[in-house]
Short mmCIF file of C-alpha atoms and ligand atoms in Angstrom, two decimals:
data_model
loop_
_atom_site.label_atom_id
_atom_site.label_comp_id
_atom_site.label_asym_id
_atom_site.label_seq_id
_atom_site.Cartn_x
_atom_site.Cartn_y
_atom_site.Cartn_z
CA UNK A 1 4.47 9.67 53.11
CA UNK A 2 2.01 12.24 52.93
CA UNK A 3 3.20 13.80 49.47
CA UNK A 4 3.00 10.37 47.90
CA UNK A 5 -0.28 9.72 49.08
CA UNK A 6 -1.47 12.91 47.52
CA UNK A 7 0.68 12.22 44.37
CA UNK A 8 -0.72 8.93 44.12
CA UNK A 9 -4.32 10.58 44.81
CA UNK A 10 -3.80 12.61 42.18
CA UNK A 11 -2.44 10.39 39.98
CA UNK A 12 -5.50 8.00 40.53
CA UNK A 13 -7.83 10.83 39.47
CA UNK A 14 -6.04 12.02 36.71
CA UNK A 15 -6.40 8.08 35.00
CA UNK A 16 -9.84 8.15 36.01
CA UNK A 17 -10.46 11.56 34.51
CA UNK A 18 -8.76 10.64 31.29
CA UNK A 19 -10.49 7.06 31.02
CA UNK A 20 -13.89 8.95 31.66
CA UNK A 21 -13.12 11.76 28.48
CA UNK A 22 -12.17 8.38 26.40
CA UNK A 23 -15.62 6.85 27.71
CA UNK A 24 -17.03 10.37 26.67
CA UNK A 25 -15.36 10.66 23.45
CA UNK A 26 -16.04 7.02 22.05
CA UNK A 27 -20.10 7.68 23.32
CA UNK A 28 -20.35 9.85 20.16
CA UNK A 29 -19.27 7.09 17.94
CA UNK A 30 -21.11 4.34 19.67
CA UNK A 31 -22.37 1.26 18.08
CA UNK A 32 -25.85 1.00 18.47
CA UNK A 33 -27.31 -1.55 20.42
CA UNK A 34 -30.88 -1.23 20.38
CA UNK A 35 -33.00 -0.01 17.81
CA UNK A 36 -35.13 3.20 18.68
CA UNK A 37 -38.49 3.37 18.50
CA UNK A 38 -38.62 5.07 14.64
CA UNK A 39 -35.91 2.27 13.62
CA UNK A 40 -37.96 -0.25 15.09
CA UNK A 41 -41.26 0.73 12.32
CA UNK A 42 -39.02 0.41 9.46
CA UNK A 43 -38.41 -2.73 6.63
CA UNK A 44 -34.95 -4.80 7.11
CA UNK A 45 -32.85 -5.24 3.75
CA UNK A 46 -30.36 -7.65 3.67
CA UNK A 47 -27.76 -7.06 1.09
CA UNK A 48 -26.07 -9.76 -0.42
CA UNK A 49 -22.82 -9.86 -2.17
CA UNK A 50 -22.00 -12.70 -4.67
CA UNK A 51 -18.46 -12.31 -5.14
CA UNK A 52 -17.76 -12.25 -9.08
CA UNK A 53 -21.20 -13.18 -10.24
CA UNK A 54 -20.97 -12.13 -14.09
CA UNK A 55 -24.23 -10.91 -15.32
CA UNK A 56 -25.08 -13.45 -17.76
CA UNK A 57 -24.88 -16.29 -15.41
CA UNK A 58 -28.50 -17.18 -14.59
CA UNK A 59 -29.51 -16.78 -18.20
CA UNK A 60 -26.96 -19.45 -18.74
CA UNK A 61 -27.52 -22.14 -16.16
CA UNK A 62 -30.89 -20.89 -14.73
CA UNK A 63 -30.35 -21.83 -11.18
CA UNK A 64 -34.07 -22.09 -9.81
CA UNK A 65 -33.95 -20.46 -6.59
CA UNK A 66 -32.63 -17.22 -8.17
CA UNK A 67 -34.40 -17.51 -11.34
CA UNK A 68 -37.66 -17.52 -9.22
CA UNK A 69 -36.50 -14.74 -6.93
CA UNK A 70 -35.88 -12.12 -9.85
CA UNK A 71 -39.19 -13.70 -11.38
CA UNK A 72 -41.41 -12.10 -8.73
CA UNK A 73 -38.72 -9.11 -7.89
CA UNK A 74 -36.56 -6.63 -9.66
CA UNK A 75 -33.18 -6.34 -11.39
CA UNK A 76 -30.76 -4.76 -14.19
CA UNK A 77 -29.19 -6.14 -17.08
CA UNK A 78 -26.68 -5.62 -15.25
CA UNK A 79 -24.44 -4.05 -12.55
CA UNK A 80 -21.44 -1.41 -13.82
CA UNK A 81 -18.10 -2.15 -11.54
CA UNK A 82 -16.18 1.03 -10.86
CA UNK A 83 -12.60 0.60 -12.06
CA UNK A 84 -10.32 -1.25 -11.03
CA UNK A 85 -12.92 -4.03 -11.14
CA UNK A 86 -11.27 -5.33 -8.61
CA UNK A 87 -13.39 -6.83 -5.28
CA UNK A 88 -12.46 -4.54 -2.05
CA UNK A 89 -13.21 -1.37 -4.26
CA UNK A 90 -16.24 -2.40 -5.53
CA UNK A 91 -17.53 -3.72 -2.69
CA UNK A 92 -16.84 -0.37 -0.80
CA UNK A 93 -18.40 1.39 -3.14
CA UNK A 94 -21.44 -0.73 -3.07
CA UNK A 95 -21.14 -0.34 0.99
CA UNK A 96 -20.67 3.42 0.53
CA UNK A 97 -22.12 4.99 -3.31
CA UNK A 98 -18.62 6.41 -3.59
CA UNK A 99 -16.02 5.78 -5.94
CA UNK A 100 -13.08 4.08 -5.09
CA UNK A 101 -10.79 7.72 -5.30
CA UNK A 102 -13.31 9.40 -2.87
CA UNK A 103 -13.97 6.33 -0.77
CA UNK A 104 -10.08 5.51 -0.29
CA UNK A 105 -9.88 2.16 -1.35
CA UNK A 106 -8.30 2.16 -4.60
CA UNK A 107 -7.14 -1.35 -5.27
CA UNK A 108 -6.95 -4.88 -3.40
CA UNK A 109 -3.52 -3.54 -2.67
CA UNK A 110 -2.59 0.18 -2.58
CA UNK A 111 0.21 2.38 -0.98
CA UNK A 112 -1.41 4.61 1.67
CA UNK A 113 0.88 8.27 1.90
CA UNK A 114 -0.91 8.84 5.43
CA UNK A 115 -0.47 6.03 6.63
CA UNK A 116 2.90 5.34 5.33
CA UNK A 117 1.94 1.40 4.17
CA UNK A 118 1.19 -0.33 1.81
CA UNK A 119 -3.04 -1.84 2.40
CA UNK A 120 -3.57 -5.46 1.41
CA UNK A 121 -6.60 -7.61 1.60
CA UNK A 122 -4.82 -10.51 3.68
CA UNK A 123 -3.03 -8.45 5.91
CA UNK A 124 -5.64 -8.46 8.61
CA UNK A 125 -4.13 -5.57 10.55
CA UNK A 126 -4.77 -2.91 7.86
CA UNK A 127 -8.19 -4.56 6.20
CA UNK A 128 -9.37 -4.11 10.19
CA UNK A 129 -7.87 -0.66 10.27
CA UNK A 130 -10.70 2.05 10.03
CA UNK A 131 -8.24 5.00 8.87
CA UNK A 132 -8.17 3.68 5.22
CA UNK A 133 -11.58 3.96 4.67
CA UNK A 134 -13.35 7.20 4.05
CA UNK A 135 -17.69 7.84 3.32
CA UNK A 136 -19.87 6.29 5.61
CA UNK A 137 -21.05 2.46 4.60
CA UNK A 138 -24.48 1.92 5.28
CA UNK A 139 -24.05 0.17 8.68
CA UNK A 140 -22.71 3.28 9.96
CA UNK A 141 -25.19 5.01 7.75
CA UNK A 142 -28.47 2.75 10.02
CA UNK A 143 -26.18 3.24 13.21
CA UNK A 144 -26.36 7.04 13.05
CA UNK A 145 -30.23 6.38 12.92
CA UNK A 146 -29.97 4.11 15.55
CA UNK A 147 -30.48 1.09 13.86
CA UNK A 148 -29.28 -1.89 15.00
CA UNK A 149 -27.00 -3.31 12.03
CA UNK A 150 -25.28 -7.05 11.03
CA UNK A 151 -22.61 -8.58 9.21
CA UNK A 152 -21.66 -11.29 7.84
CA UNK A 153 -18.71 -10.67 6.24
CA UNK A 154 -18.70 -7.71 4.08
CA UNK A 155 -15.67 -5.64 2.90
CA UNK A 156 -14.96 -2.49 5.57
CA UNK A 157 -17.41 -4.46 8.05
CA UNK A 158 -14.72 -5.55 9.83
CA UNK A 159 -13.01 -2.11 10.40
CA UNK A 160 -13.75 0.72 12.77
CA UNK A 161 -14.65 2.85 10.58
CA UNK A 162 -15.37 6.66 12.72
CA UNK A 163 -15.34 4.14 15.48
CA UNK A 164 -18.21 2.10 14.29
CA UNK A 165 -19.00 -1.46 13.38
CA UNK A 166 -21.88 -3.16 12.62
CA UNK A 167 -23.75 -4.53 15.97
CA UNK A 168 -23.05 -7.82 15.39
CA UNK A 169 -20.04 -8.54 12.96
CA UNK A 170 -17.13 -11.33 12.30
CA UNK A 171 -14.02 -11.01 10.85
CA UNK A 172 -13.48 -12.42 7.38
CA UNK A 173 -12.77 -15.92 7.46
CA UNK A 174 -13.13 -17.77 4.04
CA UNK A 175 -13.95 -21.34 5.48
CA UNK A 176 -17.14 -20.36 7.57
CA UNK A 177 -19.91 -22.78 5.36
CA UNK A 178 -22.34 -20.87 2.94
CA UNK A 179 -24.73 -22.85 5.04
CA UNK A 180 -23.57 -21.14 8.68
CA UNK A 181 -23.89 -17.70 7.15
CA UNK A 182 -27.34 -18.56 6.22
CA UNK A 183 -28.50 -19.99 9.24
CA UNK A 184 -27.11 -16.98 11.79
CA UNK A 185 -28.53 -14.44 9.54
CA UNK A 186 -31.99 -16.17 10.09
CA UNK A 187 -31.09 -16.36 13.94
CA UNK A 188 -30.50 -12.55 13.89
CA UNK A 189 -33.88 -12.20 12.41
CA UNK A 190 -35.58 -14.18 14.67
CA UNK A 191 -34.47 -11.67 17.38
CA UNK A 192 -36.03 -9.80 19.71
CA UNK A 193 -37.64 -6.82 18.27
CA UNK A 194 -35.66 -3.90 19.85
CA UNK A 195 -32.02 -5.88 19.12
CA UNK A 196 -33.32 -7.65 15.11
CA UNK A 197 -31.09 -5.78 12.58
CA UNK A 198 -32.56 -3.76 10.26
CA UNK A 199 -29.38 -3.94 7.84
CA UNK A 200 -27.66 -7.23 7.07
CA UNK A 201 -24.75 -7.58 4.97
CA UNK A 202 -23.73 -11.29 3.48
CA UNK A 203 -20.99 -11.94 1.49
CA UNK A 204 -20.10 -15.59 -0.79
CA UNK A 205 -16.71 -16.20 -2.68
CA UNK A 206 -17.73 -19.42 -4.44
CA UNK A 207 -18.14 -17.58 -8.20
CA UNK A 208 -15.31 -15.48 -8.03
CA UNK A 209 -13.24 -18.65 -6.88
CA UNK A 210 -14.56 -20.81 -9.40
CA UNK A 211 -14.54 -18.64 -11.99
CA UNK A 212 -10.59 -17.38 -11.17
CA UNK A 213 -9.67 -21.13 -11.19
CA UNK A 214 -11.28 -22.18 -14.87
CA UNK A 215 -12.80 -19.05 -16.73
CA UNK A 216 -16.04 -17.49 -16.98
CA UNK A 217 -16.22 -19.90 -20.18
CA UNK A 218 -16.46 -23.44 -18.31
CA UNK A 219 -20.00 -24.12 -18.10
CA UNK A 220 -19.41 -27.52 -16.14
CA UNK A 221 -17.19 -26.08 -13.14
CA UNK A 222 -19.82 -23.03 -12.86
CA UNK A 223 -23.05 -25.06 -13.09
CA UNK A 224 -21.94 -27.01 -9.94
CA UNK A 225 -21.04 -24.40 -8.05
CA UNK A 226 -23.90 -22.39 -9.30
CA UNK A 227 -26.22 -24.90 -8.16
CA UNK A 228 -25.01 -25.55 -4.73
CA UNK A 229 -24.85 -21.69 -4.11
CA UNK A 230 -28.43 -21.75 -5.33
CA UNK A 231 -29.30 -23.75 -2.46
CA UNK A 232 -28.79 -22.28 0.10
CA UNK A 233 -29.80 -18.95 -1.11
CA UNK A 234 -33.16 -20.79 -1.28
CA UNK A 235 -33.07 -21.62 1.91
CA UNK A 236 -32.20 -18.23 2.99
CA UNK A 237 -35.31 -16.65 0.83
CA UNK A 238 -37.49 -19.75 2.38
CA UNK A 239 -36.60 -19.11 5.58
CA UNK A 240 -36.62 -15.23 5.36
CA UNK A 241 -40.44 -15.54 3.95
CA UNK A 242 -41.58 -18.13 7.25
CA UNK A 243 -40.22 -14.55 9.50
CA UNK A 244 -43.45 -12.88 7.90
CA UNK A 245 -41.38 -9.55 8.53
CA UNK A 246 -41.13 -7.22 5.49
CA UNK A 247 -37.25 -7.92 4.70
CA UNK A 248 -36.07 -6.84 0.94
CA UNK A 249 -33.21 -8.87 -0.31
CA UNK A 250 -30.85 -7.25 -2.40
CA UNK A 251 -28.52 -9.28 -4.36
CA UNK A 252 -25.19 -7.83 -5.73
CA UNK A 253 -21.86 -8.99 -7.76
CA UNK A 254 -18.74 -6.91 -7.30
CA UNK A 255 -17.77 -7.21 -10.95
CA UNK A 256 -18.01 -10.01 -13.45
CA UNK A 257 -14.97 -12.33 -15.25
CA UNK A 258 -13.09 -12.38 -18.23
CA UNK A 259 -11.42 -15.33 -19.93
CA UNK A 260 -7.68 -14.69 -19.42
CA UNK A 261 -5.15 -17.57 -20.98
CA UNK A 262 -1.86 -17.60 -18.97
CA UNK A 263 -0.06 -17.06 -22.12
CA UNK A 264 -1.15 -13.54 -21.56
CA UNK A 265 -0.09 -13.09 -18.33
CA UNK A 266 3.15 -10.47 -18.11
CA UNK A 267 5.59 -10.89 -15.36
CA UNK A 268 5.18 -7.87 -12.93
CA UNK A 269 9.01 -8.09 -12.37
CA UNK A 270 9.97 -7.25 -15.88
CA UNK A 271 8.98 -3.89 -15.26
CA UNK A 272 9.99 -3.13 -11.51
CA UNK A 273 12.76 -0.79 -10.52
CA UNK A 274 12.83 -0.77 -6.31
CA UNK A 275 15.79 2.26 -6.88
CA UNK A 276 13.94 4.05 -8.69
CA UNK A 277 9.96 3.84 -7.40
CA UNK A 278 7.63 1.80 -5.79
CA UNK A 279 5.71 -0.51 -7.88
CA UNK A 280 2.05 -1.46 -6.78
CA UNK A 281 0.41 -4.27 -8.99
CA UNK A 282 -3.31 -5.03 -9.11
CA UNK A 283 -3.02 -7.17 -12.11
CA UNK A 284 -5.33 -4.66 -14.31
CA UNK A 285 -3.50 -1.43 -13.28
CA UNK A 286 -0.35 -0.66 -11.89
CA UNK A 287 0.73 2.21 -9.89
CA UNK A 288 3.77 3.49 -10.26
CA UNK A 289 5.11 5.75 -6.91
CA UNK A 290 8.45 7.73 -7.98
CA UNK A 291 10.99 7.48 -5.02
CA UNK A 292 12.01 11.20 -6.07
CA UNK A 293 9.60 13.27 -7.91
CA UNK A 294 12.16 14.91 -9.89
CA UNK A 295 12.57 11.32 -11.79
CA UNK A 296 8.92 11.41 -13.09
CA UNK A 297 9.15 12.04 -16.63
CA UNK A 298 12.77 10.15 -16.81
CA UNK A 299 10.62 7.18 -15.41
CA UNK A 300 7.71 7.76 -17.34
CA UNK A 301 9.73 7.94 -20.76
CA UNK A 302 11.88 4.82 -19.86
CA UNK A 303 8.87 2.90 -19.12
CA UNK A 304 7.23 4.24 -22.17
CA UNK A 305 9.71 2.81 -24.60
CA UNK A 306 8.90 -0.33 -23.10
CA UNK A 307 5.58 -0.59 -23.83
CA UNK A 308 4.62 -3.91 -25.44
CA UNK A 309 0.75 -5.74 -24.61
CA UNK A 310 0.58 -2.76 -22.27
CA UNK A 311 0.71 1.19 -21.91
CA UNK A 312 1.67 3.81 -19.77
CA UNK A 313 0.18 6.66 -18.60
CA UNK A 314 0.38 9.73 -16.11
CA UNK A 315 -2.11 9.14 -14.04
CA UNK A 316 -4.83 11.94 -14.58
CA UNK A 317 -4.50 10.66 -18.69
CA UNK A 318 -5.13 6.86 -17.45
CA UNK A 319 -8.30 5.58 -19.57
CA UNK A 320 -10.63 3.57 -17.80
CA UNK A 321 -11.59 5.62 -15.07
CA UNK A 322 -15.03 7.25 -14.75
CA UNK A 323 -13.24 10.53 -13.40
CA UNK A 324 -10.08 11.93 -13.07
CA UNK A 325 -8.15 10.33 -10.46
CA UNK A 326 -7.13 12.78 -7.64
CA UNK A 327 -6.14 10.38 -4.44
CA UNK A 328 -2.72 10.54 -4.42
CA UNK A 329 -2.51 7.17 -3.36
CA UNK A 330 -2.68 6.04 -6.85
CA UNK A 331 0.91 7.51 -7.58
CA UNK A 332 1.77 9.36 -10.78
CA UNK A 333 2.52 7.11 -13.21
CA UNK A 334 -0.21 4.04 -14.44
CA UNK A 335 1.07 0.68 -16.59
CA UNK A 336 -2.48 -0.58 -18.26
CA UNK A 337 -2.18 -3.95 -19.82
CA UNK A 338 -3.83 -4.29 -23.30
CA UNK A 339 -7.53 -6.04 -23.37
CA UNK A 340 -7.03 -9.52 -22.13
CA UNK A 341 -3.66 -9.10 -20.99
CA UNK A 342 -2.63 -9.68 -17.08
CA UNK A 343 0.03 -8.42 -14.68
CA UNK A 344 1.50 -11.06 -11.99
CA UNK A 345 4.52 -12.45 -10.36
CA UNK A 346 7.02 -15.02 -12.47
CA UNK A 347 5.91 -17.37 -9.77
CA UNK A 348 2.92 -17.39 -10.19
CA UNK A 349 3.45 -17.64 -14.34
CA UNK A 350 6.37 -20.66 -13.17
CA UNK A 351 3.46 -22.10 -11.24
CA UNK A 352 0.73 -22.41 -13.55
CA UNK A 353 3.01 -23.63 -16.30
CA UNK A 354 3.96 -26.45 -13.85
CA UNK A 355 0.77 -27.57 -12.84
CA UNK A 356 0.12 -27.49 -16.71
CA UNK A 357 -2.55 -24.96 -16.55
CA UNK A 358 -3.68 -22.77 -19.67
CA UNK A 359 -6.72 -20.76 -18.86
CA UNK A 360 -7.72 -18.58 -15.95
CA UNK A 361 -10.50 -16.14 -15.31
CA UNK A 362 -9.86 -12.57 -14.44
CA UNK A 363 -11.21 -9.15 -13.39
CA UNK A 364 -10.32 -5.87 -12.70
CA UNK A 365 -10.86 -4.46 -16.56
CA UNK A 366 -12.34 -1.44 -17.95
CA UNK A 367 -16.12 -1.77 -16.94
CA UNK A 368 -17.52 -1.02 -20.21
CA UNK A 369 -16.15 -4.39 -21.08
CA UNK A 370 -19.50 -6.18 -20.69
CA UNK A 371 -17.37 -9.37 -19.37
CA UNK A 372 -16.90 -7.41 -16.08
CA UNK A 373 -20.27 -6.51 -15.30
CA UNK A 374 -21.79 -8.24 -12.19
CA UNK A 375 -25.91 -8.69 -11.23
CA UNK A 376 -28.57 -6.50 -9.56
CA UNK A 377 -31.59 -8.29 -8.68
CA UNK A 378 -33.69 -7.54 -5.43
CA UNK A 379 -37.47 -8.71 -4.09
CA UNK A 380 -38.79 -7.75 -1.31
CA UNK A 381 -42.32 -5.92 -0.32
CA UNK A 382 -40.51 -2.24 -0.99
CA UNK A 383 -39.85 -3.33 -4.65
CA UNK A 384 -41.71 -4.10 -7.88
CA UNK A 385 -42.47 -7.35 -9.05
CA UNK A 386 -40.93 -8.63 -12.29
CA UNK A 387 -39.18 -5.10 -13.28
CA UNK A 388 -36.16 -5.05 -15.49
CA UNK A 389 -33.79 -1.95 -15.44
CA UNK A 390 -31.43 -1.29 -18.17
CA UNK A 391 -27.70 -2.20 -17.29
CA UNK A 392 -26.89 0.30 -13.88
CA UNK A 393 -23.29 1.68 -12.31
CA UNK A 394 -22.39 0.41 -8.37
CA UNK A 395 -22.67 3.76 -6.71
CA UNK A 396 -26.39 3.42 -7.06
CA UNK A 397 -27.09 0.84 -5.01
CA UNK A 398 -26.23 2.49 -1.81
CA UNK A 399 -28.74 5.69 -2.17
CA UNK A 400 -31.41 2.79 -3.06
CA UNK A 401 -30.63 1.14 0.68
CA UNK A 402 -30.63 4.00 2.12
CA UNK A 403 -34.08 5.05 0.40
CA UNK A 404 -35.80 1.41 1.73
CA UNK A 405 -34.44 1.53 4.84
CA UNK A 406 -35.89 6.11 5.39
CA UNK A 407 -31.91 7.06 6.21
CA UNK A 408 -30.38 10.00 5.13
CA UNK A 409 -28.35 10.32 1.85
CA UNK A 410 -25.06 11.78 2.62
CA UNK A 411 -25.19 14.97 -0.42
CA UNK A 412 -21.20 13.84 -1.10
CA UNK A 413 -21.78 10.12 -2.81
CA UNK A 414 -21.31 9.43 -6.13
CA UNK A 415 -24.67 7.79 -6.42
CA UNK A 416 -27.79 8.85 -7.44
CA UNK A 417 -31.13 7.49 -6.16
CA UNK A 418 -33.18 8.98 -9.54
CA UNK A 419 -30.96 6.75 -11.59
CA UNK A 420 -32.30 3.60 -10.00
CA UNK A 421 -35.76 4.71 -7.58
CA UNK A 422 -37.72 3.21 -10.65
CA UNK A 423 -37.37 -0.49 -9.36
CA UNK A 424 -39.56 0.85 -6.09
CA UNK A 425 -43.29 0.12 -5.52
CA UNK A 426 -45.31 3.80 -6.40
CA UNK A 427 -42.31 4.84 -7.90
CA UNK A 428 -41.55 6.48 -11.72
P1 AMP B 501 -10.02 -10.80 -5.78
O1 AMP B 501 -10.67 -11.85 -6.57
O2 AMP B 501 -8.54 -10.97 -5.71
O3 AMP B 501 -10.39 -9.42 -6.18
O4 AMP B 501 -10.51 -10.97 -4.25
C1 AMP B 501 -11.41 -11.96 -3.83
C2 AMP B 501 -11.03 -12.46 -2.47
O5 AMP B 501 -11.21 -11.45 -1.48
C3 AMP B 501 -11.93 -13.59 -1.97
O6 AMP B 501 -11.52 -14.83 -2.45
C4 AMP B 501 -11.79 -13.48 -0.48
O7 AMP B 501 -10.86 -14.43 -0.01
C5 AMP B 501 -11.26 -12.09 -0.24
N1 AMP B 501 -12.13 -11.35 0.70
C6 AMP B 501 -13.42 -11.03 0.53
N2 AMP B 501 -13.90 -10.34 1.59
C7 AMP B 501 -12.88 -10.22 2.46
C8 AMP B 501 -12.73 -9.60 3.74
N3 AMP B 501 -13.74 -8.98 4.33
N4 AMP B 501 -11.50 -9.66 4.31
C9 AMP B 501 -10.47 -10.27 3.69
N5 AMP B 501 -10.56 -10.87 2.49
C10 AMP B 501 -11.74 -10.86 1.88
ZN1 ZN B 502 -14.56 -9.97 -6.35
ZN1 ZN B 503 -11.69 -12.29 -8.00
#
């Protein structure tokens, strides 16, 4: 009796022990809650991301709410994606000034060798995984500064990223209304003081959905959406300006949209070999994982021969890329379909043909294509009024929050705040 009431003693202190070091241990990495007294003096940005706004858009249908907000504020000709112009890569690297090889997020879908699976944007499990994303987004940048941060909906928001998230936060679900967003991002401004976030992310699909669905080239179908999504953006910069707080809106695309008929697109299947390697397909590049090493150049020759509308590369020779790639996560081969061209599934092809459909809208392409470029524009009482920057790359944008909102620029980002600090009041 009396040995198993000291085991169990024991036992009891050894759990609370251990539950006190995991206490301990996630107290370093703590979300913060309230905003310190430093945090508390300094301007609030919210950052908006307008999934697959092309650049020429408000020049085209001049939606008013917009037009008038980069009237009286700031912006570029427009904003460079990072290849693949693809949305969870850009967006990181907006969230982080990295690109995608040193952020970790190579593709909407990419093999992961650490983690031994494969990461894809609707499989909530590994989008909410923190492990697959590396740099530190600028929620976590605010949190470290203990600044109380906000999302809602942002790409790596959702994840526990070094065992942070954003203070308040929701997990990406497509059919919350524009108009919802809007209204709890005014709620969280009408906060108390010590728990208002400084840093807001916002995030809305309608472009890139529209545009996917008929092309960047049907006016009609992009007006109306244009318009409605100009709406309540107005009523977000209405009701930002009634706060009276000094809150800088930056407005982002992830990349822009290129006319793609489905008479281009290639069936991914042609080209797979599940013997012989792994094939990952991102539409714009594929990656091409060699079961056995020792196959690589067999591989790389066979696929070689087949090139027709596309070509094949080793992967530190694959054009497009602002770098050479190092993450091995890419693989060692790359398939690159010609300009205009489109990997996807027969299905898919099968599907469209069905529904008699003959033009879609896609992304992912070379960035200096200008078709893929997406929008900078910003106003707030940090910025100029009526400044126009020449056309400006992604990882810029982060150094540039980080700069409004006094936080410290990590020295290993891609970014650079000289490239963009001109579109700041007092500022060259
Ligand atoms: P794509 O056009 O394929 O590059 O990706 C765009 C899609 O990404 C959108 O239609 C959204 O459904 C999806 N998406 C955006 N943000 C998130 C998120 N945080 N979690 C999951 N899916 C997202
Ligand atoms: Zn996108
Ligand atoms: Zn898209």
């Amino acid at each position: 009796m009396g040995i198993r009431v000291i085991i169990c003693s024991l036992l009891v202190i050894m759990v609370t022990l251990s539950s006190c070091s995991k206490k301990i241990s996630t107290a370093i990495n703590s979300t913060t809650t309230v905003n310190s007294d430093a945090s508390m003096k300094k301007p609030y940005v919210i950052l908006i991301s307008l999934d697959g706004f092309r650049w020429d858009y408000v020049d085209r249908f001049n939606p008013p709410n917009l037009s008038a907000f980069i009237k009286t504020g700031v912006k570029s000709e427009s904003l460079i994606p990072s290849f693949p112009s693809k949305t969870f890569p850009n967006h990181y690297t907006i969230a982080t000034g990295m690109y995608p090889d040193k952020h970790g997020i190579i593709g909407n879908t990419f093999y992961s060798y650490d983690k031994n699976s494969v990461y894809r944007i609707r499989d909530r499990k590994v989008v909410e995984d923190g492990d697959f994303y590396r740099g530190s987004p600028i929620w976590i940048q605010a949190n470290k500064a203990n600044m109380v941060t906000a999302s809602y909906f942002f790409v790596g928001s959702e994840a526990d990223i070094q065992g942070i998230k954003p203070t308040y936060y929701y997990n990406y679900d497509g059919n919350v209304k524009n108009e919802t967003r809007v209204d709890q991002a005014l709620k969280w401004l009408q906060m108390p003081e010590k728990k208002r976030p400084h840093m807001i992310t916002m995030y809305f699909s309608d472009m890139d959905r529209v545009g996917h669905r008929f092309g960047p080239n049907n006016d009609e179908k992009l007006i109306e959406r244009l318009l409605e999504l100009d709406l309540v953006l107005g009523n977000l910069f209405d009701g930002v300006s009634k706060t009276g707080l000094p809150v800088n809106i930056v407005i982002v695309s992830d990349h822009g949209m290129l006319e793609v008929p489905f008479e281009k697109y290639i069936p991914i299947e042609d080209l797979m070999n599940d013997e012989l390697y792994m094939t990952i397909n991102n539409g714009v590049i594929v990656n091409i994982h060699p079961k056995d090493n020792s196959n690589m150049n067999t591989i790389y020759n066979d696929l070689k021969n087949r090139e027709e509308n596309f070509k094949v590369y080793k992967t530190k020779n694959t054009p497009n890329f602002e770098y050479v790639p190092k993450d091995k996560n890419w693989g060692t081969i790359q398939i690159i379909p010609d300009e205009g061209y489109f990997f996807s599934t027969r299905a898919r092809i099968v599907a469209a043909k069905e529904e008699s459909r003959t033009i879609s809208g896609q992304h992912g392409f070379d960035p200096k294509l200008k078709e893929m470029h997406g929008v900078f524009y910003a106003n707030g009482p940090t910025l100029k009024e009526g400044y126009v920057i020449p056309s400006i790359k992604n990882i810029h944008i982060y150094p540039l929050l980080c700069e409004i909102l006094g936080l410290e620029i990590p020295d290993n980002i891609d970014g650079n705040l000289n490239e963009i600090k001109s579109v700041l009041q007092n500022k060259q």
